[in-house]
CSV table of C-alpha atoms in Angstrom, one decimal:
chain,number,residue,atom,x,y,z
A,1,MET,CA,7.1,3.6,11.3
A,2,THR,CA,10.1,4.4,8.8
A,3,MET,CA,12.4,7.3,8.0
A,4,SER,CA,16.2,8.0,7.2
A,5,PHE,CA,19.6,9.6,8.7
A,6,ALA,CA,22.6,10.6,7.5
A,7,PHE,CA,25.7,11.8,8.1
A,8,SER,CA,28.6,14.1,7.1
A,9,THR,CA,31.6,14.3,8.8
A,10,ALA,CA,33.3,16.1,5.9
A,11,GLU,CA,31.1,18.7,5.6
A,12,SER,CA,31.0,18.6,9.8
A,13,ALA,CA,27.2,18.7,9.4
A,14,SER,CA,24.7,17.0,11.8
A,15,VAL,CA,21.6,15.2,10.2
A,16,VAL,CA,18.0,16.5,11.8
A,17,GLY,CA,16.4,13.3,11.7
A,18,LEU,CA,13.2,13.3,13.9
A,19,GLU,CA,11.0,10.0,14.0
A,20,ALA,CA,11.8,7.1,15.8
A,21,ALA,CA,13.3,4.8,13.5
A,22,SER,CA,14.8,4.5,9.5
A,23,THR,CA,13.9,2.9,6.0
A,24,THR,CA,17.3,3.6,4.3
A,25,PRO,CA,20.1,4.8,6.2
A,26,ALA,CA,23.4,5.7,4.4
A,27,LEU,CA,25.1,2.9,5.8
A,28,PHE,CA,22.8,0.3,3.1
A,29,SER,CA,21.2,2.4,0.8
A,30,SER,CA,24.2,1.8,-1.8
A,31,ILE,CA,23.0,-2.0,-2.1
A,32,GLY,CA,19.2,-1.4,-1.2
A,33,MET,CA,19.1,-4.4,0.9
A,34,THR,CA,16.4,-2.3,3.6
A,35,ASP,CA,14.6,-0.9,0.9
A,36,ALA,CA,14.2,-4.4,-0.8
A,37,LEU,CA,13.2,-6.0,2.7
A,38,ALA,CA,10.4,-3.6,3.5
A,39,TRP,CA,8.9,-3.6,-0.3
A,40,VAL,CA,9.1,-7.3,0.2
A,41,ALA,CA,7.6,-7.0,3.2
A,42,ILE,CA,4.8,-4.7,2.2
A,43,GLY,CA,4.0,-6.6,-0.6
A,44,ALA,CA,3.3,-9.7,1.1
A,45,PHE,CA,1.2,-8.0,3.6
A,46,LEU,CA,-1.0,-6.8,1.1
A,47,LEU,CA,-1.4,-10.0,-1.1
A,48,ALA,CA,-1.9,-11.7,2.1
A,49,LEU,CA,-4.6,-9.2,2.8
A,50,GLY,CA,-6.2,-9.9,-0.8
A,51,LEU,CA,-6.4,-13.6,-0.3
A,52,GLU,CA,-7.9,-12.8,3.4
A,53,TRP,CA,-10.8,-10.7,1.4
A,54,GLN,CA,-11.3,-13.1,-1.0
A,55,GLY,CA,-12.2,-15.7,1.5
A,56,VAL,CA,-8.5,-17.6,1.2
A,57,ARG,CA,-8.1,-17.6,4.9
A,58,GLU,CA,-5.3,-20.4,5.7
A,59,PRO,CA,-3.2,-19.5,2.7
A,60,ALA,CA,-3.5,-15.6,3.5
A,61,ARG,CA,-2.0,-16.3,7.3
A,62,TYR,CA,0.5,-18.6,6.0
A,63,LEU,CA,1.6,-15.8,3.6
A,64,GLY,CA,0.9,-13.2,6.4
A,65,THR,CA,3.3,-14.6,8.5
A,66,GLY,CA,6.1,-14.8,6.3
A,67,ALA,CA,5.3,-10.9,5.6
A,68,TRP,CA,5.9,-10.7,9.3
A,69,PHE,CA,9.1,-12.3,9.5
A,70,THR,CA,10.6,-10.4,6.5
A,71,PHE,CA,9.2,-7.2,8.5
A,72,GLY,CA,11.1,-8.2,11.6
A,73,VAL,CA,14.5,-8.7,9.6
A,74,PHE,CA,14.1,-5.9,7.9
A,75,TRP,CA,14.3,-4.0,11.6
A,76,LEU,CA,17.2,-6.3,12.6
A,77,THR,CA,19.3,-4.9,9.7
A,78,MET,CA,19.1,-1.1,11.3
A,79,VAL,CA,20.4,-2.5,14.5
A,80,PRO,CA,24.2,-1.5,13.7
A,81,TYR,CA,23.2,1.5,12.2
A,82,TYR,CA,21.1,2.6,15.1
A,83,TYR,CA,23.8,1.9,17.2
A,84,ALA,CA,27.3,2.8,16.1
A,85,ASP,CA,26.3,5.5,13.5
A,86,ALA,CA,23.3,7.1,14.8
A,87,GLN,CA,24.3,6.5,18.3
A,88,SER,CA,20.3,6.1,19.5
A,89,PRO,CA,19.9,4.0,22.5
A,90,LEU,CA,15.6,4.5,21.9
A,91,GLN,CA,16.2,3.6,18.1
A,92,THR,CA,18.6,0.3,18.7
A,93,VAL,CA,16.8,-1.1,21.5
A,94,LEU,CA,13.4,-0.6,19.4
A,95,ALA,CA,15.2,-2.2,16.4
A,96,VAL,CA,16.8,-5.1,18.4
A,97,VAL,CA,12.9,-6.0,19.8
A,98,ALA,CA,11.1,-5.2,17.0
A,99,LEU,CA,12.3,-8.8,15.2
A,100,PRO,CA,10.8,-11.1,18.0
A,101,LEU,CA,7.7,-8.9,18.1
A,102,CYS,CA,7.2,-9.7,14.3
A,103,VAL,CA,8.1,-13.1,14.8
A,104,TYR,CA,5.4,-13.5,17.5
A,105,THR,CA,2.9,-11.7,15.8
A,106,GLY,CA,3.3,-13.9,12.5
A,107,TYR,CA,3.2,-17.0,15.0
A,108,LEU,CA,-0.3,-16.0,16.2
A,109,LEU,CA,-1.5,-15.4,12.9
A,110,TRP,CA,0.0,-18.5,11.6
A,111,ASN,CA,-2.4,-20.0,14.6
A,112,GLY,CA,-5.5,-18.7,14.0
A,113,ARG,CA,-5.6,-15.1,15.5
A,114,ASN,CA,-7.6,-13.9,12.3
A,115,SER,CA,-8.0,-10.5,14.3
A,116,LEU,CA,-4.3,-9.3,13.2
A,117,PHE,CA,-5.2,-9.0,10.0
A,118,LEU,CA,-6.6,-5.6,10.8
A,119,LEU,CA,-2.9,-4.4,12.3
A,120,THR,CA,-1.4,-6.5,9.1
A,121,LYS,CA,-3.5,-4.0,7.0
A,122,ALA,CA,-2.8,-1.0,9.0
A,123,ILE,CA,1.1,-1.8,8.6
A,124,ALA,CA,0.6,-2.5,5.0
A,125,LEU,CA,-0.9,1.2,4.3
A,126,MET,CA,1.6,2.8,6.7
A,127,GLY,CA,4.0,1.5,4.2
A,128,LEU,CA,2.1,2.4,1.1
A,129,ILE,CA,2.2,6.2,2.4
A,130,TYR,CA,5.8,6.1,3.1
A,131,LEU,CA,7.7,3.9,0.7
A,132,PRO,CA,7.1,5.9,-2.3
A,133,ALA,CA,8.3,8.9,-0.4
A,134,GLU,CA,11.5,7.4,0.1
A,135,THR,CA,12.1,5.7,-3.0
A,136,ILE,CA,10.7,8.4,-5.6
A,137,PRO,CA,13.4,10.9,-6.1
A,138,PHE,CA,11.5,13.7,-7.1
A,139,VAL,CA,8.9,13.4,-4.2
A,140,ARG,CA,11.9,13.1,-1.7
A,141,GLN,CA,13.4,16.2,-2.9
A,142,TRP,CA,10.4,18.0,-2.8
A,143,LEU,CA,9.5,17.3,0.5
A,144,ILE,CA,13.3,18.0,1.9
A,145,GLU,CA,13.5,21.0,0.5
A,146,THR,CA,10.2,22.2,1.4
A,147,THR,CA,10.9,21.1,5.1
A,148,ALA,CA,14.3,23.1,5.1
A,149,ALA,CA,12.7,26.0,3.8
A,150,GLN,CA,9.9,26.4,6.3
A,151,THR,CA,12.5,25.6,9.0
A,152,HIS,CA,14.6,28.3,8.0
A,153,VAL,CA,11.8,30.7,8.0
A,154,ALA,CA,10.9,29.5,11.2
A,155,MET,CA,14.6,30.3,12.3
A,156,GLU,CA,14.5,33.7,11.2
A,157,LEU,CA,11.2,34.4,13.3
A,158,LEU,CA,13.7,33.7,16.0
A,159,GLY,CA,16.4,35.9,14.7
A,160,HIS,CA,18.7,33.3,12.7
A,161,SER,CA,19.2,33.8,9.3
A,162,PRO,CA,22.0,31.0,8.3
A,163,GLY,CA,20.9,30.5,4.4
A,164,ILE,CA,20.3,27.3,3.0
A,165,ASN,CA,23.0,25.4,0.7
A,166,GLU,CA,23.2,22.0,-0.2
A,167,GLY,CA,23.4,19.1,1.8
A,168,ALA,CA,25.6,15.7,2.0
A,169,ASN,CA,22.1,14.4,0.3
A,170,GLY,CA,22.7,16.9,-2.8
A,171,TYR,CA,19.2,18.5,-1.7
A,172,GLU,CA,18.9,22.7,-0.9
A,173,SER,CA,18.5,21.5,2.3
A,174,ARG,CA,21.7,22.3,4.5
A,175,PHE,CA,21.9,25.7,7.0
A,176,ASP,CA,24.6,27.5,6.2
A,177,PHE,CA,25.6,28.6,9.4
A,178,ASP,CA,29.5,30.0,9.5
A,179,PRO,CA,31.4,27.5,11.6
A,180,ASP,CA,33.6,30.0,12.6
A,181,GLU,CA,30.8,32.3,14.2
A,182,THR,CA,29.2,28.9,16.2
A,183,VAL,CA,30.1,27.5,19.4
A,184,THR,CA,30.7,23.9,17.5
A,185,GLY,CA,31.5,24.7,14.0
A,186,ARG,CA,28.7,22.7,13.4
A,187,THR,CA,25.2,22.6,11.4
A,188,THR,CA,22.2,20.4,10.2
A,189,TYR,CA,20.6,19.3,7.1
A,190,ILE,CA,17.4,18.1,6.7
A,191,VAL,CA,16.5,14.5,5.0
A,192,LEU,CA,13.4,12.3,4.8
A,193,ALA,CA,13.2,11.9,8.7
A,194,CYS,CA,12.8,15.6,9.1
A,195,THR,CA,9.6,15.9,6.9
A,196,GLY,CA,7.3,14.4,10.0
A,197,LEU,CA,6.3,11.5,6.9
A,198,GLY,CA,7.1,9.1,9.3
A,199,SER,CA,4.7,10.0,11.8
A,200,MET,CA,2.3,11.2,9.2
A,201,ALA,CA,2.1,7.3,7.3
A,202,ILE,CA,1.8,5.8,11.3
A,203,PHE,CA,-1.9,7.3,11.8
A,204,GLY,CA,-2.5,7.5,8.1
A,205,GLY,CA,-2.6,3.9,8.3
A,206,LEU,CA,-4.3,3.3,11.3
A,207,ILE,CA,-7.4,5.8,10.1
A,208,ALA,CA,-7.4,4.2,6.8
A,209,ALA,CA,-7.4,0.5,8.1
A,210,VAL,CA,-10.4,1.0,10.1
A,211,ASN,CA,-14.2,1.1,8.8
A,212,ALA,CA,-15.7,4.1,10.3
A,213,PRO,CA,-17.7,7.1,8.2
A,214,PHE,CA,-15.6,8.7,5.7
A,215,LYS,CA,-16.3,12.7,7.5
A,216,ARG,CA,-14.8,11.3,10.9
A,217,LYS,CA,-11.6,9.8,9.2
A,218,ALA,CA,-11.1,12.9,6.8
A,219,ALA,CA,-11.5,15.1,10.6
A,220,ALA,CA,-9.0,12.7,12.1
A,221,PHE,CA,-6.4,12.6,9.3
A,222,SER,CA,-6.5,16.3,8.8
A,223,LEU,CA,-6.2,16.9,12.8
A,224,SER,CA,-3.3,14.2,13.0
A,225,ILE,CA,-1.4,15.9,9.8
A,226,VAL,CA,-1.6,19.7,11.3
A,227,VAL,CA,-0.5,19.0,14.5
A,228,ILE,CA,2.6,16.5,13.5
A,229,TRP,CA,3.7,19.3,10.8
A,230,PHE,CA,3.5,21.9,13.7
A,231,LEU,CA,5.5,20.0,16.4
A,232,ASN,CA,7.9,18.5,13.8
A,233,LEU,CA,9.0,22.2,12.7
A,234,VAL,CA,9.7,22.9,16.1
A,235,ARG,CA,11.9,19.6,16.3
A,236,ASN,CA,13.3,20.8,13.6
A,237,VAL,CA,14.2,24.5,14.7
A,238,PHE,CA,15.0,23.3,17.9
A,239,ILE,CA,17.9,20.8,16.6
A,240,GLY,CA,19.1,22.9,13.8
A,241,LEU,CA,19.7,25.7,16.5
A,242,ALA,CA,21.0,23.3,19.3
A,243,SER,CA,23.7,21.9,17.2
A,244,PRO,CA,25.7,24.8,16.2
A,245,TRP,CA,25.4,26.9,19.0
A,246,GLY,CA,26.6,24.1,21.6
A,247,TRP,CA,23.5,24.3,24.0
A,248,PHE,CA,24.4,21.2,25.9
A,249,GLN,CA,28.3,21.7,25.4
A,250,GLN,CA,28.2,21.5,29.0
A,251,GLU,CA,31.3,20.1,30.4
A,252,TRP,CA,30.0,17.4,32.5
A,253,LEU,CA,27.9,16.3,29.6
A,254,VAL,CA,30.5,16.4,26.9
A,255,SER,CA,32.8,14.2,29.6
A,256,PHE,CA,29.9,11.8,29.8
A,257,MET,CA,29.0,11.5,26.0
A,258,THR,CA,32.5,11.2,24.8
A,259,THR,CA,33.7,8.8,27.8
A,260,TYR,CA,30.6,6.2,27.8
A,261,MET,CA,28.6,6.8,24.7
A,262,GLY,CA,31.6,7.5,22.0
A,263,ALA,CA,30.7,10.6,20.9
A,264,GLN,CA,32.7,13.2,19.5
A,265,PRO,CA,32.7,16.3,21.6
A,266,ASP,CA,31.6,18.6,19.1
A,267,ARG,CA,28.4,16.7,18.2
A,268,VAL,CA,27.5,16.3,22.0
A,269,SER,CA,24.7,18.7,21.7
A,270,TYR,CA,23.4,17.5,18.5
A,271,LEU,CA,23.1,14.3,19.9
A,272,VAL,CA,21.4,15.3,23.1
A,273,ALA,CA,18.9,17.3,21.2
A,274,HIS,CA,18.2,14.9,18.7
A,275,ASN,CA,18.5,11.6,20.1
A,276,TYR,CA,17.7,12.1,23.6
A,277,ILE,CA,15.3,15.2,23.9
A,278,SER,CA,13.7,15.0,20.8
A,279,GLN,CA,12.9,11.4,20.3
A,280,VAL,CA,11.5,10.9,23.8
A,281,LEU,CA,9.2,13.8,23.4
A,282,ALA,CA,8.4,12.0,19.9
A,283,VAL,CA,7.2,9.1,21.8
A,284,VAL,CA,4.9,11.6,24.2
A,285,ALA,CA,3.6,13.8,20.9
A,286,LEU,CA,2.6,10.0,19.5
A,287,VAL,CA,0.7,9.0,22.7
A,288,GLY,CA,-0.6,12.1,22.9
A,289,ILE,CA,-1.8,12.5,19.4
A,290,THR,CA,-3.7,9.2,19.7
A,291,TYR,CA,-5.4,10.1,22.8
A,292,VAL,CA,-7.1,13.0,21.0
A,293,LEU,CA,-8.0,11.2,17.8
A,294,VAL,CA,-9.4,8.4,19.9
A,295,LYS,CA,-12.2,11.3,20.7
A,296,ILE,CA,-12.8,11.6,17.0
A,297,LEU,CA,-12.3,7.9,15.4
A,298,PRO,CA,-12.6,5.6,18.5
A,299,GLU,CA,-12.3,2.9,16.0
A,300,ILE,CA,-8.7,3.1,15.9
A,301,LEU,CA,-8.7,1.2,19.4
A,302,ALA,CA,-9.4,-1.9,17.7
A,303,PRO,CA,-5.8,-2.5,15.9
A,304,LEU,CA,-4.3,-1.1,19.2
A,305,GLU,CA,-5.7,-3.6,21.1
A,306,GLU,CA,-3.9,-5.8,18.8
A,307,VAL,CA,-0.9,-4.4,19.6
A,308,LEU,CA,-1.3,-4.7,23.2
A,309,PHE,CA,-2.3,-8.3,23.0
A,310,VAL,CA,1.2,-9.2,21.0
A,311,LEU,CA,3.2,-7.0,23.7
A,312,THR,CA,1.6,-8.6,26.5
A,313,GLY,CA,-0.5,-11.7,25.9
A,314,THR,CA,-3.5,-10.3,27.6
A,315,GLU,CA,-6.7,-9.4,25.8
A,316,TYR,CA,-7.7,-5.8,26.5
A,317,ASP,CA,-11.0,-3.9,26.0
A,318,LEU,CA,-9.9,-0.1,25.4
A,319,PHE,CA,-13.4,0.4,24.0
A,320,GLU,CA,-15.1,-0.2,27.2
A,321,ALA,CA,-12.0,1.1,29.4
A,322,LEU,CA,-12.2,4.6,27.6
A,323,GLY,CA,-16.2,4.1,27.7
A,324,LYS,CA,-16.4,3.5,23.7
A,325,SER,CA,-18.2,0.5,23.7
A,326,ASP,CA,-20.8,1.7,21.0
A,327,ALA,CA,-17.9,2.4,18.6
A,328,ARG,CA,-16.7,-1.1,18.7
A,329,PRO,CA,-16.3,-1.9,14.8
A,330,ASP,CA,-18.2,-5.5,13.5
A,331,HIS,CA,-15.3,-6.0,11.1
A,332,ARG,CA,-14.4,-9.1,9.4
A,333,TYR,CA,-11.5,-10.2,11.4
A,334,SER,CA,-12.1,-12.5,14.4
A,335,SER,CA,-10.0,-14.9,16.3
A,336,GLN,CA,-10.1,-18.5,16.1
């Protein structure tokens, strides 16, 4: 699940970022370290899957192990940004625990848990959906500016028409609220994280990874895209209005955030709306969307079982628990 955030103090603008992770934050984008690590990990995942498909299973496991370790290091590089710049407790914790979880996944694969190739496939496909948009300028620009335009239309329906001008990212993505007329004097601009592409990539990767009839896979994918797009639009509008109009600038909250969280006083409303309310609700939304998709495409339970095993060390039969035993796929990946 990858996406990016940025912050411009000079323009008094906060970024509306709507996902739970980031691929190339401004802190690292100048040297391309995170992009390089992400591409190396995804490339190694794909090569390992290719070797496994050809029946060269032992080298595939070893390469897959290295890929998982690289993926973990990638998330580790995100910790300073999430902690110091984004000031997001949720993202910081997720990035910290990602390294040991990825290393453990690689360890399990190294020791013969071949069923993890299915989870590896899902992660690789998620990366293939997200990374090109992250690294191809015209695709990134189109996604960001289209999302900004749609968010502005939604704001107009609620009686706000600030206009759009150039954000710190160089795109027409900044909501041009007059700082002299708003409560905080701040505004927001859209980045790739605000497009919902990260969440779409998560479900796109899961859906594409499993074996199921095309019609059901297409229905599951279409539903997830529409729901994510709508919820993402709501979040953009919520954060885009909460920040300038100071919906969460209550004195006690400002005091707490500035004293214990190191926040700028005029940025509190943005941080509460984005880092706490929206990110927590995003997790709830992902769980809810997954539950609905299981009704259409129960085959996605297979990679989710692998996730639970990595997290708990216990085998779970989600197909049996949810009454979907007849949908359990007879996939090629089995544990040894």
